Short mmCIF file of C-alpha atoms and ligand atoms in Angstrom, two decimals:
data_model
loop_
_atom_site.label_atom_id
_atom_site.label_comp_id
_atom_site.label_asym_id
_atom_site.label_seq_id
_atom_site.Cartn_x
_atom_site.Cartn_y
_atom_site.Cartn_z
CA UNK A 1 -2.35 -11.27 6.06
CA UNK A 2 0.44 -10.49 3.48
CA UNK A 3 0.77 -6.79 3.96
CA UNK A 4 2.97 -5.09 1.59
CA UNK A 5 3.68 -1.40 2.96
CA UNK A 6 5.65 -1.73 6.21
CA UNK A 7 8.54 0.63 7.70
CA UNK A 8 9.94 -2.28 9.31
CA UNK A 9 14.17 -2.03 9.19
CA UNK A 10 15.56 0.20 12.05
CA UNK A 11 17.66 3.73 11.16
CA UNK A 12 16.63 4.06 7.43
CA UNK A 13 13.44 6.15 7.54
CA UNK A 14 10.81 7.19 9.77
CA UNK A 15 10.05 3.66 10.96
CA UNK A 16 11.11 1.64 13.63
CA UNK A 17 14.63 3.45 15.45
CA UNK A 18 16.13 0.01 16.45
CA UNK A 19 16.09 -3.19 16.54
CA UNK A 20 14.20 -3.75 19.64
CA UNK A 21 11.80 -1.35 17.69
CA UNK A 22 11.68 -3.93 14.82
CA UNK A 23 11.39 -7.16 16.88
CA UNK A 24 8.38 -5.36 18.60
CA UNK A 25 6.71 -4.26 15.72
CA UNK A 26 6.60 -7.58 14.17
CA UNK A 27 5.83 -9.14 17.47
CA UNK A 28 2.45 -7.24 17.11
CA UNK A 29 2.18 -7.99 13.03
CA UNK A 30 2.31 -11.29 13.52
CA UNK A 31 -0.27 -10.92 16.48
CA UNK A 32 -2.46 -9.60 14.15
CA UNK A 33 -2.26 -12.30 11.85
CA UNK A 34 -0.20 -10.92 8.99
CA UNK A 35 2.07 -13.71 7.83
CA UNK A 36 4.37 -12.12 5.52
CA UNK A 37 5.36 -8.52 4.77
CA UNK A 38 7.70 -6.30 1.99
CA UNK A 39 9.63 -3.90 4.18
CA UNK A 40 9.82 -1.06 2.52
CA UNK A 41 11.40 2.14 3.47
CA UNK A 42 11.20 5.59 1.84
CA UNK A 43 13.50 6.32 -0.83
CA UNK A 44 12.86 10.15 -0.73
CA UNK A 45 14.96 12.82 -0.54
CA UNK A 46 14.99 13.64 3.57
CA UNK A 47 15.43 9.51 3.70
CA UNK A 48 17.53 8.37 0.84
CA UNK A 49 17.69 4.22 1.35
CA UNK A 50 19.62 2.58 -1.33
CA UNK A 51 19.10 -1.20 -2.31
CA UNK A 52 22.49 -2.11 -1.00
CA UNK A 53 21.23 -0.84 2.30
CA UNK A 54 18.24 -2.04 2.44
CA UNK A 55 19.13 -5.88 1.15
CA UNK A 56 21.42 -5.46 4.49
CA UNK A 57 18.80 -4.53 6.71
CA UNK A 58 16.02 -7.17 5.61
CA UNK A 59 19.27 -10.09 5.98
CA UNK A 60 20.11 -8.83 9.29
CA UNK A 61 16.11 -8.03 10.39
CA UNK A 62 14.95 -11.75 9.01
CA UNK A 63 18.03 -13.53 11.30
CA UNK A 64 16.61 -11.30 14.75
CA UNK A 65 13.08 -12.94 13.58
CA UNK A 66 14.21 -16.07 13.24
CA UNK A 67 16.31 -16.04 16.76
CA UNK A 68 12.88 -14.51 18.49
CA UNK A 69 11.00 -16.74 17.14
CA UNK A 70 8.34 -14.63 15.52
CA UNK A 71 6.46 -16.31 12.54
CA UNK A 72 6.84 -13.76 9.97
CA UNK A 73 8.80 -13.84 6.47
CA UNK A 74 10.12 -10.58 5.73
CA UNK A 75 10.86 -9.75 2.39
CA UNK A 76 11.92 -6.33 0.84
CA UNK A 77 11.22 -3.49 -1.55
CA UNK A 78 11.03 0.15 -1.11
CA UNK A 79 8.35 3.64 -1.06
CA UNK A 80 9.49 5.49 -3.94
CA UNK A 81 8.52 9.31 -4.08
CA UNK A 82 7.87 10.88 -7.51
CA UNK A 83 10.81 12.54 -7.60
CA UNK A 84 13.09 8.65 -7.50
CA UNK A 85 11.22 8.15 -10.67
CA UNK A 86 13.66 9.58 -12.55
CA UNK A 87 16.73 6.99 -11.83
CA UNK A 88 17.72 5.13 -14.91
CA UNK A 89 15.65 1.06 -15.13
CA UNK A 90 18.31 -0.98 -13.46
CA UNK A 91 18.46 1.36 -10.25
CA UNK A 92 14.20 0.93 -9.97
CA UNK A 93 14.64 -2.51 -10.02
CA UNK A 94 16.55 -2.61 -7.42
CA UNK A 95 13.78 -1.89 -5.70
CA UNK A 96 11.08 -3.78 -6.70
CA UNK A 97 8.58 -5.19 -4.12
CA UNK A 98 8.81 -8.18 -2.37
CA UNK A 99 11.56 -8.82 -4.52
CA UNK A 100 9.57 -8.44 -7.50
CA UNK A 101 12.10 -6.36 -10.29
CA UNK A 102 8.51 -5.67 -12.28
CA UNK A 103 6.44 -4.01 -9.12
CA UNK A 104 7.73 -0.57 -7.72
CA UNK A 105 5.48 0.99 -4.73
CA UNK A 106 5.15 4.67 -5.21
CA UNK A 107 4.33 7.22 -2.49
CA UNK A 108 1.32 9.60 -3.64
CA UNK A 109 2.43 12.40 -3.15
CA UNK A 110 1.07 14.18 0.54
CA UNK A 111 -0.13 17.18 -0.96
CA UNK A 112 -1.12 18.18 -4.96
CA UNK A 113 -1.37 15.93 -7.93
CA UNK A 114 1.75 16.02 -10.06
CA UNK A 115 0.50 17.05 -13.54
CA UNK A 116 3.55 14.42 -14.71
CA UNK A 117 2.26 11.71 -12.82
CA UNK A 118 0.19 9.74 -15.25
CA UNK A 119 2.62 9.87 -18.05
CA UNK A 120 5.66 8.73 -15.91
CA UNK A 121 3.22 5.86 -14.89
CA UNK A 122 3.24 5.26 -18.39
CA UNK A 123 5.92 5.51 -19.52
CA UNK A 124 7.33 3.46 -16.39
CA UNK A 125 4.77 0.88 -17.47
CA UNK A 126 6.00 1.06 -21.38
CA UNK A 127 9.52 -0.15 -19.16
CA UNK A 128 8.41 -3.15 -18.22
CA UNK A 129 7.17 -1.81 -14.63
CA UNK A 130 3.73 -1.95 -12.61
CA UNK A 131 3.21 0.62 -10.05
CA UNK A 132 1.09 0.00 -6.32
CA UNK A 133 0.25 3.63 -5.59
CA UNK A 134 0.10 3.79 -2.24
CA UNK A 135 -2.57 5.03 0.12
CA UNK A 136 -4.22 7.70 -2.46
CA UNK A 137 -7.19 7.91 -0.16
CA UNK A 138 -4.92 10.65 1.85
CA UNK A 139 -4.24 13.04 -1.23
CA UNK A 140 -6.68 15.77 -0.73
CA UNK A 141 -6.95 16.15 -4.54
CA UNK A 142 -8.41 12.09 -4.63
CA UNK A 143 -10.26 13.05 -1.53
CA UNK A 144 -11.88 15.98 -3.89
CA UNK A 145 -12.08 13.39 -6.92
CA UNK A 146 -11.44 10.09 -6.64
CA UNK A 147 -11.73 9.40 -10.27
CA UNK A 148 -8.55 11.05 -10.47
CA UNK A 149 -7.10 7.57 -9.55
CA UNK A 150 -9.69 5.43 -12.11
CA UNK A 151 -7.70 6.91 -15.34
CA UNK A 152 -4.39 5.58 -13.53
CA UNK A 153 -5.57 2.08 -12.22
CA UNK A 154 -7.86 1.40 -16.16
CA UNK A 155 -4.00 1.49 -17.91
CA UNK A 156 -2.71 -1.06 -15.22
CA UNK A 157 -2.10 0.76 -11.85
CA UNK A 158 -2.51 -1.52 -8.76
CA UNK A 159 -3.83 0.52 -5.80
CA UNK A 160 -3.10 0.11 -2.16
CA UNK A 161 -4.99 1.90 0.75
CA UNK A 162 -3.98 1.79 4.18
CA UNK A 163 -5.96 0.02 7.44
CA UNK A 164 -5.86 3.11 9.39
CA UNK A 165 -7.53 5.01 6.51
CA UNK A 166 -10.05 2.30 6.34
CA UNK A 167 -10.69 2.44 10.35
CA UNK A 168 -10.60 6.07 10.42
CA UNK A 169 -7.77 6.64 12.44
CA UNK A 170 -6.58 8.51 9.71
CA UNK A 171 -9.74 11.63 9.69
CA UNK A 172 -13.36 10.88 7.88
CA UNK A 173 -11.89 12.08 4.32
CA UNK A 174 -9.66 9.62 4.22
CA UNK A 175 -11.72 6.72 5.40
CA UNK A 176 -14.73 8.08 3.23
CA UNK A 177 -12.17 7.98 -0.19
CA UNK A 178 -10.55 4.77 0.90
CA UNK A 179 -14.25 3.50 0.89
CA UNK A 180 -15.30 5.57 -2.08
CA UNK A 181 -12.23 3.71 -4.25
CA UNK A 182 -13.04 0.41 -2.80
CA UNK A 183 -16.74 1.01 -3.95
CA UNK A 184 -15.39 1.81 -7.45
CA UNK A 185 -13.74 -1.48 -7.94
CA UNK A 186 -10.30 0.63 -7.75
CA UNK A 187 -8.31 -0.60 -5.13
CA UNK A 188 -6.18 -3.57 -4.92
CA UNK A 189 -4.81 -4.11 -2.04
CA UNK A 190 -4.81 -3.06 1.28
CA UNK A 191 -1.59 -2.19 3.52
CA UNK A 192 -0.62 -1.16 7.15
CA UNK A 193 2.16 1.69 6.66
CA UNK A 194 2.97 1.16 9.70
CA UNK A 195 5.94 3.40 10.89
CA UNK A 196 6.76 0.88 14.29
CA UNK A 197 5.44 0.16 17.29
CA UNK A 198 3.29 3.10 16.62
CA UNK A 199 -0.59 2.27 17.09
CA UNK A 200 -1.48 2.51 13.48
CA UNK A 201 -4.46 -0.35 12.62
CA UNK A 202 -2.97 -3.44 11.56
CA UNK A 203 -4.00 -7.08 10.05
CA UNK A 204 -7.32 -7.73 8.00
CA UNK A 205 -10.01 -7.48 11.14
CA UNK A 206 -9.40 -3.83 10.99
CA UNK A 207 -10.24 -4.11 7.53
CA UNK A 208 -13.03 -6.51 8.42
CA UNK A 209 -14.91 -4.34 9.93
CA UNK A 210 -15.45 -1.58 7.85
CA UNK A 211 -15.74 -3.88 4.78
CA UNK A 212 -18.11 -6.06 6.02
CA UNK A 213 -17.70 -8.81 3.24
CA UNK A 214 -15.17 -12.18 4.48
CA UNK A 215 -14.49 -12.99 1.19
CA UNK A 216 -13.45 -9.54 0.10
CA UNK A 217 -11.21 -9.05 2.57
CA UNK A 218 -9.63 -11.68 1.92
CA UNK A 219 -9.11 -10.86 -1.86
CA UNK A 220 -7.56 -7.42 -0.46
CA UNK A 221 -5.20 -9.15 2.19
CA UNK A 222 -4.27 -11.98 0.78
CA UNK A 223 -5.41 -13.67 -2.92
CA UNK A 224 -4.34 -10.20 -4.07
CA UNK A 225 -1.21 -9.57 -2.72
CA UNK A 226 -0.13 -12.85 -3.20
CA UNK A 227 -0.78 -12.41 -6.83
CA UNK A 228 0.90 -9.61 -7.16
CA UNK A 229 3.88 -10.43 -5.37
CA UNK A 230 3.75 -13.81 -7.89
CA UNK A 231 3.72 -11.41 -10.94
CA UNK A 232 0.34 -12.95 -12.00
CA UNK A 233 -2.80 -11.32 -12.54
CA UNK A 234 -4.95 -9.93 -9.56
CA UNK A 235 -7.61 -13.39 -9.66
CA UNK A 236 -11.03 -11.28 -10.00
CA UNK A 237 -12.36 -9.56 -7.54
CA UNK A 238 -14.78 -11.37 -5.46
CA UNK A 239 -18.71 -9.99 -5.63
CA UNK A 240 -18.60 -6.78 -6.54
CA UNK A 241 -22.51 -6.67 -7.16
CA UNK A 242 -22.84 -6.86 -2.88
CA UNK A 243 -20.40 -3.89 -2.09
CA UNK A 244 -23.18 -1.52 -1.03
CA UNK A 245 -22.51 -3.52 2.22
CA UNK A 246 -19.55 -1.02 3.36
CA UNK A 247 -20.37 0.79 6.13
CA UNK A 248 -20.44 4.07 6.39
CA UNK A 249 -18.61 6.47 8.30
CA UNK A 250 -21.07 7.64 11.32
CA UNK A 251 -21.85 10.86 11.31
CA UNK A 252 -20.33 11.60 7.93
CA UNK A 253 -21.57 12.47 4.27
CA UNK A 254 -22.59 10.11 2.11
CA UNK A 255 -20.48 9.15 -1.13
CA UNK A 256 -20.80 10.80 -3.83
CA UNK A 257 -21.66 9.31 -6.90
FE1 FE2 B 1 5.06 4.04 3.89
#
């Protein structure tokens, strides 16, 4: 699996607090079948990680991972909060996801749906950026109306849902919404958003358990993220007609149509 949303650098945000924690997380990721990650520390008011510190952190972690013989390739990146998108274009490019300066991982607000979100993302597209929207399934407005995400996707935004959402670890609403977005063909990749050895669901197996379709799981965890990082078009999603195989959460309500 290629996991493009991981808090893996020590002492930059609410991720690992030491290099030992980072290495432990890297071991867990590799053990779950992840071969490549993008380290994506928060860039927001409470964790104002700067590109120089991120680059330094990635270089140091790559060295430590090589010395520890952990089979995990670590690329750079960042998870930008909505307010950070006002930065000048040249600055934003330095936060490019997985080293692609045109790709920005943007944190969906946990509360509310900013009126300016759509316009801001549109303006970023005009400036040559592609936005990867992180875990919209955790936002209550999206949970109430998943179609909010559709307009963004139709205008070129890519969507990452979180493995633990699909696994039900983050609550039934997040799980149902993640499945609903998948059913509506509004998801392009899955990422763990792990913050250290924190018990989050890792790797492709929890995705397979939630989705049940191996070809789709491969697309979500390998083929699509590989294309996104390379700046290629996301390959055609396999077998969209058989979407109804997604497993409904036990005891959950049905998906709204
Ligand atoms: Fe995150």
